[in-house]
Coordinates of N, CA and C and ligand atoms in Angstrom, one line a residue:
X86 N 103.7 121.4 99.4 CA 104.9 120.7 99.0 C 105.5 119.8 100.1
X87 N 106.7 118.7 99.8 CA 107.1 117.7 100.6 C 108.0 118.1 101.8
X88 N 108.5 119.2 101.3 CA 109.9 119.6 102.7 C 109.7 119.1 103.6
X89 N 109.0 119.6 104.7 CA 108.9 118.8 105.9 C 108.2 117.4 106.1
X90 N 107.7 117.0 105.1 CA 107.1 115.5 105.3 C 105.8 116.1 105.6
X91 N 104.7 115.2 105.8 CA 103.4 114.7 106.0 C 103.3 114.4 107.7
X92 N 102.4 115.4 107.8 CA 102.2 115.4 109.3 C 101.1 114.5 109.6
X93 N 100.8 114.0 110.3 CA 99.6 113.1 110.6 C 99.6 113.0 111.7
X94 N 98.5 113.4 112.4 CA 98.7 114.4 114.3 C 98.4 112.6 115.0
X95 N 97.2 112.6 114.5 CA 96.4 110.9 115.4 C 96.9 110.0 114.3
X96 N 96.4 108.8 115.1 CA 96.4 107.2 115.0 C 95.1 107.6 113.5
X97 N 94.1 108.3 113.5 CA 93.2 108.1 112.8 C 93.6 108.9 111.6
X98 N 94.1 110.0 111.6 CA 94.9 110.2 110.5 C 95.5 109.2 109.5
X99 N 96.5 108.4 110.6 CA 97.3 107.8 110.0 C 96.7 106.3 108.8
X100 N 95.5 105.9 109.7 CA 94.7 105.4 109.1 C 94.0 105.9 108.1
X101 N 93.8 106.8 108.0 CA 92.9 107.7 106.7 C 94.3 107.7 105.5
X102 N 95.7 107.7 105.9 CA 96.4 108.0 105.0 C 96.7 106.9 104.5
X103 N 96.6 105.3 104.8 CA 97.0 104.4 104.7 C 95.8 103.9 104.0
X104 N 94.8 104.1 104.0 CA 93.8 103.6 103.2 C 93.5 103.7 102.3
X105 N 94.0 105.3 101.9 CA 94.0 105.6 100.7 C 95.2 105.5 99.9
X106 N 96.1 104.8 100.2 CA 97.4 104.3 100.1 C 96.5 102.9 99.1
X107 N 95.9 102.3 100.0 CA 95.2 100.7 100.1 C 94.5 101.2 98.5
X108 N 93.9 102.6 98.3 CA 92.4 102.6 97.3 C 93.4 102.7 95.9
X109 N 94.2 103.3 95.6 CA 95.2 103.2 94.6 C 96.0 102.7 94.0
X110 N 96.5 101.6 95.2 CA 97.2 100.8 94.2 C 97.2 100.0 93.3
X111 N 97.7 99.2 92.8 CA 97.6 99.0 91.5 C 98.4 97.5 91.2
X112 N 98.2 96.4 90.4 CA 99.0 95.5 90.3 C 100.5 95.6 90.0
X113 N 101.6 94.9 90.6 CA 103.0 95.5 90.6 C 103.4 96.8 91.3
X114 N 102.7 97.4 92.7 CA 103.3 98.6 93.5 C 103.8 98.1 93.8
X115 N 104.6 98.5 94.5 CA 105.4 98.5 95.8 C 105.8 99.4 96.6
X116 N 105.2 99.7 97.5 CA 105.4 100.5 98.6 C 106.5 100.3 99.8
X117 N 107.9 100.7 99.9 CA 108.7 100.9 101.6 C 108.6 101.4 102.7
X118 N 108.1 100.8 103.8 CA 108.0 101.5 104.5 C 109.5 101.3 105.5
X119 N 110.2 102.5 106.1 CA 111.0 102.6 106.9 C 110.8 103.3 108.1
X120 N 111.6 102.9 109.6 CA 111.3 103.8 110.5 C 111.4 102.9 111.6
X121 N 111.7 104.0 112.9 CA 112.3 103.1 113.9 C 111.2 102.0 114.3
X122 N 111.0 101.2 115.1 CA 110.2 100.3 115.7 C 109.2 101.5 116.4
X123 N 107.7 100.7 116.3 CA 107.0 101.9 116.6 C 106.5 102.7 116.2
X124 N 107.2 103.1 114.5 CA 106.8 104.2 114.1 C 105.5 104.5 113.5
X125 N 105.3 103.4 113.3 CA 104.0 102.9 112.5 C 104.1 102.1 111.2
X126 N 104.6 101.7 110.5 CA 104.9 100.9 109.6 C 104.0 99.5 109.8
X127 N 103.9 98.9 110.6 CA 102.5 97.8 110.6 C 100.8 98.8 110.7
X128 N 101.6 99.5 111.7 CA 99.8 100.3 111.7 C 99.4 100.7 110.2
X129 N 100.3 101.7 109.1 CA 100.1 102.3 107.7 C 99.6 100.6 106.9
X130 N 100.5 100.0 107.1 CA 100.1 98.5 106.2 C 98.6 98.1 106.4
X131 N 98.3 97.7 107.4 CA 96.9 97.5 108.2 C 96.2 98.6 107.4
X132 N 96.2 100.0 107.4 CA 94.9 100.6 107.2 C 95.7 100.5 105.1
X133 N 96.4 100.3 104.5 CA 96.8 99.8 103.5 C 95.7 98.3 103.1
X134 N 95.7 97.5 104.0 CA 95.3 96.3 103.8 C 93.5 96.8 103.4
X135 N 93.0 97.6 104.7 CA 91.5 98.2 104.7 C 91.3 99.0 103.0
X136 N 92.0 99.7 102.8 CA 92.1 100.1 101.5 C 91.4 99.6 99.9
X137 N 93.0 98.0 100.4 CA 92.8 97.0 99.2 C 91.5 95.7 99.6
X138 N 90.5 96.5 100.5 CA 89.4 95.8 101.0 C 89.9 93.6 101.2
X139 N 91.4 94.1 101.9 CA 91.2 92.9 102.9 C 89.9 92.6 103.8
X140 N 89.6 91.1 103.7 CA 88.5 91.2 104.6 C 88.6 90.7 106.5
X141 N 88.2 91.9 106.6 CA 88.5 91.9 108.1 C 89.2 90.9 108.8
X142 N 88.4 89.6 108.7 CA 88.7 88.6 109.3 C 90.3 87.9 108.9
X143 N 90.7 88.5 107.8 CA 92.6 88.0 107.6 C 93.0 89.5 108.4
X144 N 93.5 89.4 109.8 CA 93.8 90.6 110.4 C 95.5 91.0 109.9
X145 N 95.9 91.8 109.5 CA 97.3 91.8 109.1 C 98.1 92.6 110.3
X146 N 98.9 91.2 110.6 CA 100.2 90.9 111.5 C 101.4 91.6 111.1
X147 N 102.5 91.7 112.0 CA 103.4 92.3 111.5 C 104.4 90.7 111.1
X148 N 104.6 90.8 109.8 CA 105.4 89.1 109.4 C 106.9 88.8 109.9
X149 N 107.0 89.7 110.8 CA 108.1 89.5 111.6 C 109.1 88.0 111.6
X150 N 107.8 87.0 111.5 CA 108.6 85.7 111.7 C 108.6 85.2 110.5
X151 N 107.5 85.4 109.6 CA 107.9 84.1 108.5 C 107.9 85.5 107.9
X152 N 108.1 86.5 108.0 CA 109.1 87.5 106.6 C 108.2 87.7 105.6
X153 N 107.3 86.5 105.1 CA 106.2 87.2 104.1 C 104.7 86.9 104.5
X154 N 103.8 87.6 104.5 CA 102.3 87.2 104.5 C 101.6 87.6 103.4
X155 N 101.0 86.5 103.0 CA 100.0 86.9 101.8 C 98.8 87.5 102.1
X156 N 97.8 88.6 101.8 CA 96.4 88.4 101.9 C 95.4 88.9 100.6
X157 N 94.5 88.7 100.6 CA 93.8 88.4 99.3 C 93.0 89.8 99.5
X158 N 92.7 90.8 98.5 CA 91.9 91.4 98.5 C 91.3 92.1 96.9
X159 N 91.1 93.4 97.1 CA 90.6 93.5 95.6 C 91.9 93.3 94.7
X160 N 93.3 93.4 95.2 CA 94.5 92.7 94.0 C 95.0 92.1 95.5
X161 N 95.8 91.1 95.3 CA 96.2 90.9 96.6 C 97.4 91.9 97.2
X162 N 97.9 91.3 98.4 CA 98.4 92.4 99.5 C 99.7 91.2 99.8
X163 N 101.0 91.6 99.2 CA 101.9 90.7 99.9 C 102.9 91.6 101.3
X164 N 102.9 91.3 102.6 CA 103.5 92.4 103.2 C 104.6 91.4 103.5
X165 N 105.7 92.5 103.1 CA 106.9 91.8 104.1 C 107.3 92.5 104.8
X166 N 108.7 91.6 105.7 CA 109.2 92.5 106.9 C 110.3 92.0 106.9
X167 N 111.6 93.1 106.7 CA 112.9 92.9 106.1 C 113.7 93.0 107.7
X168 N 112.9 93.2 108.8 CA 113.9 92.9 110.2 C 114.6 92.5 110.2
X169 N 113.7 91.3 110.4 CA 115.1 90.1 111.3 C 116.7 89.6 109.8
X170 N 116.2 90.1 109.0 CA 117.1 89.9 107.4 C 118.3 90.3 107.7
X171 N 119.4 89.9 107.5 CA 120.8 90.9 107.7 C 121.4 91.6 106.3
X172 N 121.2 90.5 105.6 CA 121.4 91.2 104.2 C 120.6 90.7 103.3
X173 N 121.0 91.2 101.5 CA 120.4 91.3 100.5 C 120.7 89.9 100.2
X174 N 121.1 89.0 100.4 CA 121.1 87.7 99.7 C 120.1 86.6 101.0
X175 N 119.7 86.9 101.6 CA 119.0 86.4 102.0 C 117.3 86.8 101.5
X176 N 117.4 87.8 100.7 CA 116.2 88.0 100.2 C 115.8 87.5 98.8
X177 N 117.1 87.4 98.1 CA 117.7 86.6 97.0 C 117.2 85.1 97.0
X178 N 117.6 84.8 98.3 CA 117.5 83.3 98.2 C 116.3 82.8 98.4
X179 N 114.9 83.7 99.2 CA 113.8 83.6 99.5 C 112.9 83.8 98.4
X180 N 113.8 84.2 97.6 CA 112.9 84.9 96.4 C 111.9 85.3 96.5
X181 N 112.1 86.7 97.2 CA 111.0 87.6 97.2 C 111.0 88.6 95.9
X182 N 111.8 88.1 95.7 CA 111.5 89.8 94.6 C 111.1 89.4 93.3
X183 N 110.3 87.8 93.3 CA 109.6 88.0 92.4 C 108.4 88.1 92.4
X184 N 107.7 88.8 93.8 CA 106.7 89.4 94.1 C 106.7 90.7 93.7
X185 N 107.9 91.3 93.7 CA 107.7 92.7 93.3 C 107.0 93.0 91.8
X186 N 106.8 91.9 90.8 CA 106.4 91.6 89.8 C 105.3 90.9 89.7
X187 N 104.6 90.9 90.8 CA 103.2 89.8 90.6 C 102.1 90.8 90.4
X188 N 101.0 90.2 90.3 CA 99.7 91.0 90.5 C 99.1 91.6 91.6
X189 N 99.9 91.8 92.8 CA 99.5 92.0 94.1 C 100.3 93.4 94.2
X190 N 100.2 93.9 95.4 CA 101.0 95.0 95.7 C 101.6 95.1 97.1
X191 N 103.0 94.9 96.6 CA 104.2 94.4 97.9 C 103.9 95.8 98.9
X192 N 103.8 95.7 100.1 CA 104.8 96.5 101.3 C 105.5 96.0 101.4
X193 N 106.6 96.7 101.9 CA 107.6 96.2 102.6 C 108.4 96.8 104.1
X194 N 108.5 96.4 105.5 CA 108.9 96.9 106.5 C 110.2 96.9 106.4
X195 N 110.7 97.7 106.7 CA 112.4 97.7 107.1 C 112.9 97.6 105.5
X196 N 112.4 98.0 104.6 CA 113.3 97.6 103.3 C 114.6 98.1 103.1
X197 N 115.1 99.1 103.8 CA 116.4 99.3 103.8 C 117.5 98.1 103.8
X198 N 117.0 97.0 104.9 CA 118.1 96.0 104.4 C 117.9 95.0 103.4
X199 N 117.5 95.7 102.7 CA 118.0 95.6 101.2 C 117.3 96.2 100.0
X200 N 117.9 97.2 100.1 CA 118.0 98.8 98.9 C 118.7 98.5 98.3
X201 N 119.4 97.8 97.8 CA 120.1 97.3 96.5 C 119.0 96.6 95.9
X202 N 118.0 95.6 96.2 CA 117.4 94.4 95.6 C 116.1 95.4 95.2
X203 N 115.3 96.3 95.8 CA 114.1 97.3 95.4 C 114.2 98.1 94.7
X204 N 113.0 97.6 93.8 CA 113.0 97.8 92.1 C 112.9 99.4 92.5
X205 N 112.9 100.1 90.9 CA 113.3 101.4 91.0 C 111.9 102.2 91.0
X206 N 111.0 101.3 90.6 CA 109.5 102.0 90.6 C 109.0 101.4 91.5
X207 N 109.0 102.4 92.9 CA 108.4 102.1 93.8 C 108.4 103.6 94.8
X208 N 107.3 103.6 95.8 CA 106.9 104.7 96.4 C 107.9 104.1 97.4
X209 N 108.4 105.0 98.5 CA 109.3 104.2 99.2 C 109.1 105.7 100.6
X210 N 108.5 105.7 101.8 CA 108.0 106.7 103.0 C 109.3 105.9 104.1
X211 N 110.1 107.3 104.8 CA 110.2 107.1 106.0 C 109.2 107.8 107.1
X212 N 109.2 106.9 108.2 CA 108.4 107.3 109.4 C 109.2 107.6 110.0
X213 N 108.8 109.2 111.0 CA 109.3 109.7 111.9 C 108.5 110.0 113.1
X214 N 108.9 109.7 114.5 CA 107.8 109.9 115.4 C 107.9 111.4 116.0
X215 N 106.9 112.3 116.2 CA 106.7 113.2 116.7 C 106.5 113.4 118.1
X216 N 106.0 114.6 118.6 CA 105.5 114.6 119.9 C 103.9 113.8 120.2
X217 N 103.8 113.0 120.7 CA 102.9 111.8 121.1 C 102.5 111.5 120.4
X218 N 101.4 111.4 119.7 CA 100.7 110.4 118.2 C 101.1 110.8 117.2
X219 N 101.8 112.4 117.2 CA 102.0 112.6 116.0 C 103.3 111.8 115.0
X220 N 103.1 111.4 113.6 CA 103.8 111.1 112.9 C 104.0 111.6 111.6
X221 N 105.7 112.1 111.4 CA 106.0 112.7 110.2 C 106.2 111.7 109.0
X222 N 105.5 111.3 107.9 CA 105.9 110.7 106.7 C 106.7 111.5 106.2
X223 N 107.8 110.7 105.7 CA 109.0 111.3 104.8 C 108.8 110.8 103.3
X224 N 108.9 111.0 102.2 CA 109.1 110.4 101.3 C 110.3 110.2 100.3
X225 N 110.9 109.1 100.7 CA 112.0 109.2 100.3 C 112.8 109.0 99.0
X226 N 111.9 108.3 98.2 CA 111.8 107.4 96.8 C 110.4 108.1 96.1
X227 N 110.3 108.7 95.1 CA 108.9 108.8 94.8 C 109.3 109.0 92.5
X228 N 108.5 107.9 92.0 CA 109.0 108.0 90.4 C 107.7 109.0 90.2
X229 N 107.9 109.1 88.6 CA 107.0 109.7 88.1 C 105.9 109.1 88.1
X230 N 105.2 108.2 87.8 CA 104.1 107.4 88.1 C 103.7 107.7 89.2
X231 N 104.5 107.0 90.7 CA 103.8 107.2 91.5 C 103.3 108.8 92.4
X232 N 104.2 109.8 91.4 CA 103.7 111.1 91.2 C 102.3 111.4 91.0
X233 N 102.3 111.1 90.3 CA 100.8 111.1 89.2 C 100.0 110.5 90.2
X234 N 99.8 109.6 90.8 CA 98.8 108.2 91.4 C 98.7 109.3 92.8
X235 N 99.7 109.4 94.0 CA 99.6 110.1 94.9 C 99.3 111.4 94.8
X236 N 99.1 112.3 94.1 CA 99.5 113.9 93.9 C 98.2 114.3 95.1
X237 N 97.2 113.7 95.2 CA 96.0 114.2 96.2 C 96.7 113.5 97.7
X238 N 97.1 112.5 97.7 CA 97.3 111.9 99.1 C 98.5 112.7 99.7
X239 N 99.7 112.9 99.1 CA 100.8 113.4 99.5 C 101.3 115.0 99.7
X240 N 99.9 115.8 98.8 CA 100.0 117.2 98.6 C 101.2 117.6 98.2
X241 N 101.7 117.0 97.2 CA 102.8 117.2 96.0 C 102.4 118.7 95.5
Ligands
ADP326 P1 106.2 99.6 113.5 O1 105.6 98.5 112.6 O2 106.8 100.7 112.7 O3 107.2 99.0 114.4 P2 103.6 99.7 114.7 O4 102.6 100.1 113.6 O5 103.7 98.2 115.1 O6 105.1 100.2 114.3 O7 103.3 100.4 116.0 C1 103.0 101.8 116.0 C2 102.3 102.1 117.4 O8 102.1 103.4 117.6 C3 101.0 101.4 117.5 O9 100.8 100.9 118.8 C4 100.0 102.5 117.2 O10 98.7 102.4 117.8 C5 100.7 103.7 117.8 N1 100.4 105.0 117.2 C6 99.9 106.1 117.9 N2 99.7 107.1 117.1 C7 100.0 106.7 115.9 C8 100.0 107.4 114.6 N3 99.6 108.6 114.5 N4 100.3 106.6 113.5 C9 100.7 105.4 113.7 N5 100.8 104.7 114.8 C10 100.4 105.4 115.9
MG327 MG1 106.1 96.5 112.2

């Protein structure tokens, strides 16, 4: 069960969890990722991206500066990164959220600043950092669908 969150000791774990994150999804997911700096939220996207068989050579950045990156894979991969954002009308005005509706499957870093604008069907993990590589996934948001879709990855 979820109580304590998802332990994932190494870096390679974390990658194994992220990939299989990547083999699942589906046109119109959207995945949150939250957690301090560090936590891992570009690294889980990354092995997310290996997943949705991005091809190596589009290496996925953290979109820190331009807020959205596209990449192409077996559905595409839009990741954003809600950082540097201060509020929800700035995401309004970018119109991102009608990516949350496309054929690709959104991440998103920092989505907390703005949980009012993220749709209601969506997997939505906080990261928590442990003692040295280890990392706790939290899951904070989880519908029935993405019940169903995770039940093996998340040990629901
Ligand atoms: P964030 O995007 O949340 O700021 P990053 O993914 O950029 O975090 O950074 C996480 C850092 O922690 C990376 O340098 C990564 O190599 C390191 N790290 C070490 N162990 C782990 C682990 N188990 N899971 C994720 N990252 C890890
Ligand atoms: Mg990051």
């Amino acid at each position: 069960m979820f109580e304590g969150g998802i332990r994932l000791v190494t870096l390679r774990e974390t990658e194994e969890f992220g990939r299989a994150l990547g083999r699942i999804a589906s046109p119109g997911d959207v995945i949150c990722l939250d957690g301090e700096l560090g936590a891992g939220k570009t690294t889980i996207t990354q092995a997310i991206a290996k997943g949705l068989e991005v091809p190596e050579a589009c290496y996925v950045t953290s979109p820190s500066f331009s807020i959205l990156h596209e990449y192409p894979g077996r559905i595409p991969l839009y990741h954003m990164d809600f950082y540097r954002l201060t509020d929800c009308a700035e995401v309004e005005d970018l119109g991102f959220e009608e990516y949350f509706y496309m054929s690709g499957l959104t991440v998103i870093e920092w989505s907390q600043k703005a949980a009012a604008l993220l749709p209601a069907e969506r997997l939505s993990l906080f990261i928590t950092i442990g003692v040295g590589d280890e990392r706790i996934i939290h899951c904070t948001h989880l519908t029935e669908g993405w019940m169903r879709k995770t039940i093996n990855i998340l040990n629901l």
